[in-house]
Amino acid sequence: MRQPAELHELRRMSARVGRNIELVQGAGGNSSLKRDDVLWVKASGTWLADADAKDIFVPVLLPAARDALAADDERIPLAAPGHLRASIETALHALLPHRVVLHVHAVNTIAWAARRDARDDFAARLDGLAWRHLDYFHPGLPLARAVSAVVARDRIDVLTLGNHGLVVGAESCDQAEALVHDVEHRLALPVRPAPPADVAALRRLCAGTAYRLPQDAGSHGIATDPFNRAIATGGSLYPDHVVFLGPGLPTVESASDLATLLARAEASRLPAPVAALAPGLGAIIRSDTSPGAEAMLSCLALVTSRLPLSADIGYLSSQHEQLLLNWDAERYRQQLTASRQSSN
């Protein structure tokens, strides 16, 4: 299928947004462009950061996407054959009337949307925008149905998603990108500095194991700051937290603790934890970890460091965690993330 000229604008904007870790991490987030009856949407498992270098957008017939939503069917056929699937959130993009839709996992928005005690301040900061807040819904069709109920009543340009992220709609790529930055500027939170990692101690802890230090030194703040650590071990804040890092994060005080953790995983026939926190020392991550998981550990550090000490945090329920962990669409996305690592 012939690609519209406007798709070049979407590629450039998506790549800029995708390379900003405070807006998008790994394969998270998605973008789209409507042209006539075709929706060009990011393919599942691809990275927005690659948008200007790789062919990551797939065409979907808008009537087919809307019919799939009406039939509660997550399988959305492409308008042209290909080896990629349309984004998990394609129905969401199809529902919004805007020509350009951009969904990001912006860290300031997530920090607000994970709290139960900040609705009034949240609303005051977004005053003047055509916006609505939705409580958490499972990504895909459940979220799309909730959005459908909202957009049926009013034209909404900004959606904040509980324990998830931000969606904006606009008539051009530049307007959509500017709106994301406007929302994040309004919601900007001070970053709580964390003590530095004890790199030497972490290297001793990892010696002879399947673990190493994360590439992003900022990830250590999850473990060296007691409040960040309490948040990260208390539960799951958003879907990619669960999918790439597992529900919550374990702590290890010593090499023997790490050995016990690995032995328990092996006895249960479960994979070793993707990452673990050594209180006061820093974070460690599995040596075979995908770039997506690395990015999610960085995201967790960025979010937890923005949550105030007084925050009343709402975690995903265990039921929501299990739905995410057993979701075929997410397993597919992780496979593509792993293949990106091997190709690079």
Coordinates of N, CA, C and O in Angstrom, one line a residue, residues 22-25 27-30 87-90 92-93 102-115 119 122 133-144 146-147 159-167 184 236-243 296 299 303 314-316 324 327 330 333:
E22 N 12.0 10.3 29.3 CA 10.9 10.8 30.2 C 9.6 10.7 29.6 O 8.6 10.9 30.3
L23 N 9.5 10.4 28.3 CA 8.2 10.3 27.6 C 7.9 8.8 27.2 O 6.7 8.4 27.3
V24 N 8.9 8.1 26.8 CA 8.7 6.8 26.2 C 9.9 5.9 26.7 O 11.0 6.4 26.6
Q25 N 9.6 4.6 27.0 CA 10.7 3.7 27.4 C 10.5 2.4 26.6 O 9.5 1.8 26.6
A27 N 9.8 -0.3 24.1 CA 8.7 -0.5 23.1 C 7.4 0.1 23.5 O 6.3 -0.1 22.9
G28 N 7.4 0.9 24.6 CA 6.2 1.5 25.1 C 5.7 2.6 24.2 O 6.5 3.2 23.4
G29 N 4.5 3.0 24.4 CA 3.9 4.1 23.7 C 3.6 3.8 22.2 O 4.1 2.8 21.7
N30 N 2.8 4.6 21.6 CA 2.5 4.4 20.2 C 1.9 5.7 19.6 O 1.5 6.6 20.3
S87 N -0.5 -2.2 16.7 CA -0.3 -1.9 18.1 C -1.5 -2.5 18.9 O -2.6 -2.6 18.5
I88 N -1.2 -2.9 20.2 CA -2.2 -3.3 21.1 C -3.3 -2.3 21.3 O -4.4 -2.6 21.5
E89 N -2.9 -1.0 21.2 CA -3.9 0.1 21.4 C -4.5 0.6 20.1 O -5.0 1.7 20.1
T90 N -4.5 -0.2 19.1 CA -5.1 0.3 17.8 C -6.5 0.8 17.9 O -6.9 1.8 17.3
L92 N -8.0 2.1 20.4 CA -7.9 3.4 21.0 C -7.7 4.5 20.0 O -8.3 5.6 20.0
H93 N -6.7 4.3 19.2 CA -6.3 5.3 18.1 C -7.5 5.5 17.1 O -7.7 6.6 16.6
L102 N -1.2 10.4 19.9 CA 0.1 10.0 20.5 C -0.2 9.6 21.9 O -0.8 10.3 22.7
H103 N 0.3 8.3 22.2 CA 0.2 7.7 23.5 C 1.6 7.5 24.0 O 2.4 6.9 23.4
V104 N 1.9 8.1 25.2 CA 3.2 8.0 25.8 C 3.1 7.6 27.3 O 2.0 7.7 27.9
H105 N 4.2 7.1 27.8 CA 4.3 6.7 29.2 C 5.1 7.8 29.9 O 6.2 7.5 30.4
A106 N 4.6 9.0 29.9 CA 5.3 10.1 30.4 C 5.4 10.0 32.0 O 4.4 9.8 32.7
V107 N 6.6 10.2 32.5 CA 6.9 9.9 33.9 C 6.2 10.8 34.9 O 5.8 10.4 35.9
N108 N 6.1 12.1 34.5 CA 5.3 13.0 35.4 C 3.8 12.6 35.5 O 3.2 12.6 36.5
T109 N 3.3 12.3 34.3 CA 1.9 11.9 34.3 C 1.7 10.6 35.0 O 0.7 10.5 35.8
I110 N 2.6 9.6 34.9 CA 2.4 8.4 35.6 C 2.5 8.6 37.1 O 1.7 8.0 37.9
A111 N 3.4 9.5 37.5 CA 3.6 9.7 39.0 C 2.3 10.3 39.5 O 1.9 10.0 40.7
W112 N 1.6 11.2 38.8 CA 0.3 11.7 39.3 C -0.8 10.6 39.2 O -1.6 10.5 40.1
A113 N -0.8 9.9 38.1 CA -1.9 8.9 37.8 C -1.8 7.7 38.7 O -2.7 6.9 38.7
A114 N -0.7 7.5 39.4 CA -0.5 6.4 40.3 C -1.0 6.8 41.8 O -0.9 5.9 42.7
R115 N -1.4 8.0 42.0 CA -1.8 8.5 43.3 C -3.3 8.5 43.5 O -4.0 8.8 42.6
R119 N -6.2 14.3 43.3 CA -7.1 14.6 42.1 C -7.3 16.1 42.0 O -7.4 16.6 40.9
F122 N -4.2 17.8 40.6 CA -4.0 17.2 39.3 C -4.9 18.0 38.3 O -4.5 18.5 37.3
H133 N -9.8 12.3 32.9 CA -9.0 11.3 33.6 C -9.8 10.0 33.6 O -11.0 10.0 33.9
L134 N -9.1 8.9 33.3 CA -9.8 7.5 33.4 C -9.0 6.7 34.4 O -7.8 6.7 34.5
D135 N -9.7 6.0 35.3 CA -9.1 5.1 36.2 C -8.5 4.0 35.4 O -8.7 3.8 34.1
Y136 N -7.7 3.1 36.0 CA -7.0 2.0 35.3 C -8.0 1.1 34.6 O -9.0 0.6 35.2
F137 N -7.7 0.8 33.3 CA -8.4 -0.3 32.6 C -7.3 -1.1 31.9 O -6.2 -0.5 31.5
H138 N -7.5 -2.4 31.8 CA -6.5 -3.2 31.1 C -6.3 -2.7 29.6 O -7.3 -2.4 29.0
P139 N -5.1 -2.6 29.2 CA -4.8 -2.1 27.8 C -5.5 -2.9 26.8 O -5.8 -4.1 27.0
G140 N -5.7 -2.3 25.6 CA -6.4 -3.0 24.6 C -7.9 -2.7 24.6 O -8.3 -1.5 24.8
L141 N -8.7 -3.7 24.4 CA -10.2 -3.4 24.3 C -10.8 -2.9 25.5 O -11.7 -2.0 25.4
P142 N -10.5 -3.3 26.7 CA -11.1 -2.7 27.9 C -10.9 -1.2 28.0 O -11.8 -0.4 28.3
L143 N -9.6 -0.8 27.7 CA -9.3 0.6 27.8 C -10.1 1.3 26.6 O -10.6 2.4 26.8
A144 N -10.1 0.7 25.4 CA -10.7 1.4 24.3 C -12.2 1.6 24.6 O -12.8 2.6 24.2
A146 N -13.6 2.0 27.5 CA -13.8 3.1 28.4 C -13.6 4.5 27.7 O -14.3 5.4 28.0
V147 N -12.6 4.5 26.8 CA -12.4 5.8 26.1 C -13.6 6.1 25.2 O -14.0 7.2 25.0
L159 N -6.1 12.7 27.4 CA -6.6 11.7 28.4 C -5.5 11.3 29.3 O -4.4 10.9 28.8
T160 N -5.7 11.4 30.6 CA -4.7 10.8 31.5 C -5.2 9.5 32.0 O -6.4 9.4 32.4
L161 N -4.4 8.5 31.9 CA -4.8 7.1 32.2 C -4.2 6.6 33.5 O -3.0 6.6 33.7
G162 N -5.1 6.3 34.5 CA -4.7 5.8 35.8 C -3.7 4.7 35.7 O -3.9 3.7 35.0
N163 N -2.6 4.8 36.4 CA -1.5 3.8 36.4 C -1.1 3.4 35.0 O -0.8 2.2 34.8
H164 N -1.0 4.3 34.1 CA -0.7 3.9 32.7 C 0.1 5.0 32.0 O 1.2 4.9 31.6
G165 N -0.5 6.2 31.7 CA 0.2 7.2 31.0 C -0.7 8.3 30.4 O -1.7 8.6 31.0
L166 N -0.4 8.7 29.2 CA -1.0 9.9 28.6 C -1.3 9.7 27.2 O -0.5 9.1 26.4
V167 N -2.5 10.1 26.7 CA -2.9 10.1 25.3 C -3.3 11.5 24.9 O -4.1 12.2 25.6
E184 N 3.2 17.6 30.3 CA 4.3 17.2 31.2 C 4.8 18.4 31.9 O 5.2 18.3 33.1
S236 N 3.0 -3.1 41.8 CA 3.2 -2.7 40.4 C 2.5 -1.4 40.1 O 1.3 -1.2 40.4
L237 N 3.2 -0.4 39.5 CA 2.6 0.9 39.3 C 1.9 1.1 37.9 O 1.0 1.9 37.8
Y238 N 2.4 0.3 36.9 CA 1.8 0.5 35.6 C 2.1 -0.8 34.7 O 2.9 -1.6 35.1
P239 N 1.4 -1.0 33.6 CA 1.5 -2.2 32.9 C 2.9 -2.7 32.5 O 3.3 -3.8 32.8
D240 N 3.7 -1.8 32.0 CA 5.1 -2.2 31.6 C 6.0 -2.5 32.8 O 6.9 -3.3 32.6
H241 N 5.7 -2.0 33.9 CA 6.3 -2.4 35.2 C 6.2 -3.9 35.4 O 7.1 -4.6 35.6
V242 N 4.9 -4.4 35.2 CA 4.6 -5.8 35.4 C 5.2 -6.6 34.3 O 5.9 -7.7 34.5
V243 N 5.0 -6.2 33.0 CA 5.4 -7.1 31.9 C 6.9 -7.3 31.8 O 7.4 -8.4 31.5
M296 N 12.7 -0.1 31.3 CA 11.7 -0.1 32.3 C 12.3 0.1 33.7 O 11.6 0.7 34.6
C299 N 12.8 3.7 33.9 CA 11.5 4.4 34.0 C 11.0 4.3 35.5 O 10.5 5.3 36.0
V303 N 10.0 7.5 37.8 CA 8.7 7.7 38.4 C 8.8 7.7 40.0 O 8.2 8.6 40.6
G314 N -1.7 4.1 44.6 CA -2.6 3.0 44.2 C -1.9 2.1 43.3 O -1.5 2.5 42.2
Y315 N -1.7 0.8 43.7 CA -1.0 -0.2 42.8 C -2.0 -0.9 42.0 O -3.2 -1.0 42.3
L316 N -1.5 -1.6 40.9 CA -2.4 -2.5 40.2 C -2.7 -3.7 41.1 O -1.9 -4.1 41.9
L324 N -2.1 -9.2 32.7 CA -0.9 -8.7 31.9 C 0.1 -9.8 31.7 O 0.6 -9.9 30.6
W327 N -1.1 -12.4 29.0 CA -1.7 -11.8 27.8 C -0.8 -12.1 26.6 O 0.4 -11.8 26.5
E330 N 1.1 -9.2 24.9 CA 2.3 -8.7 25.6 C 3.4 -9.7 25.4 O 4.6 -9.3 25.3
R333 N 4.9 -8.9 22.1 CA 5.6 -7.6 22.2 C 7.0 -7.8 22.8 O 8.0 -7.3 22.3

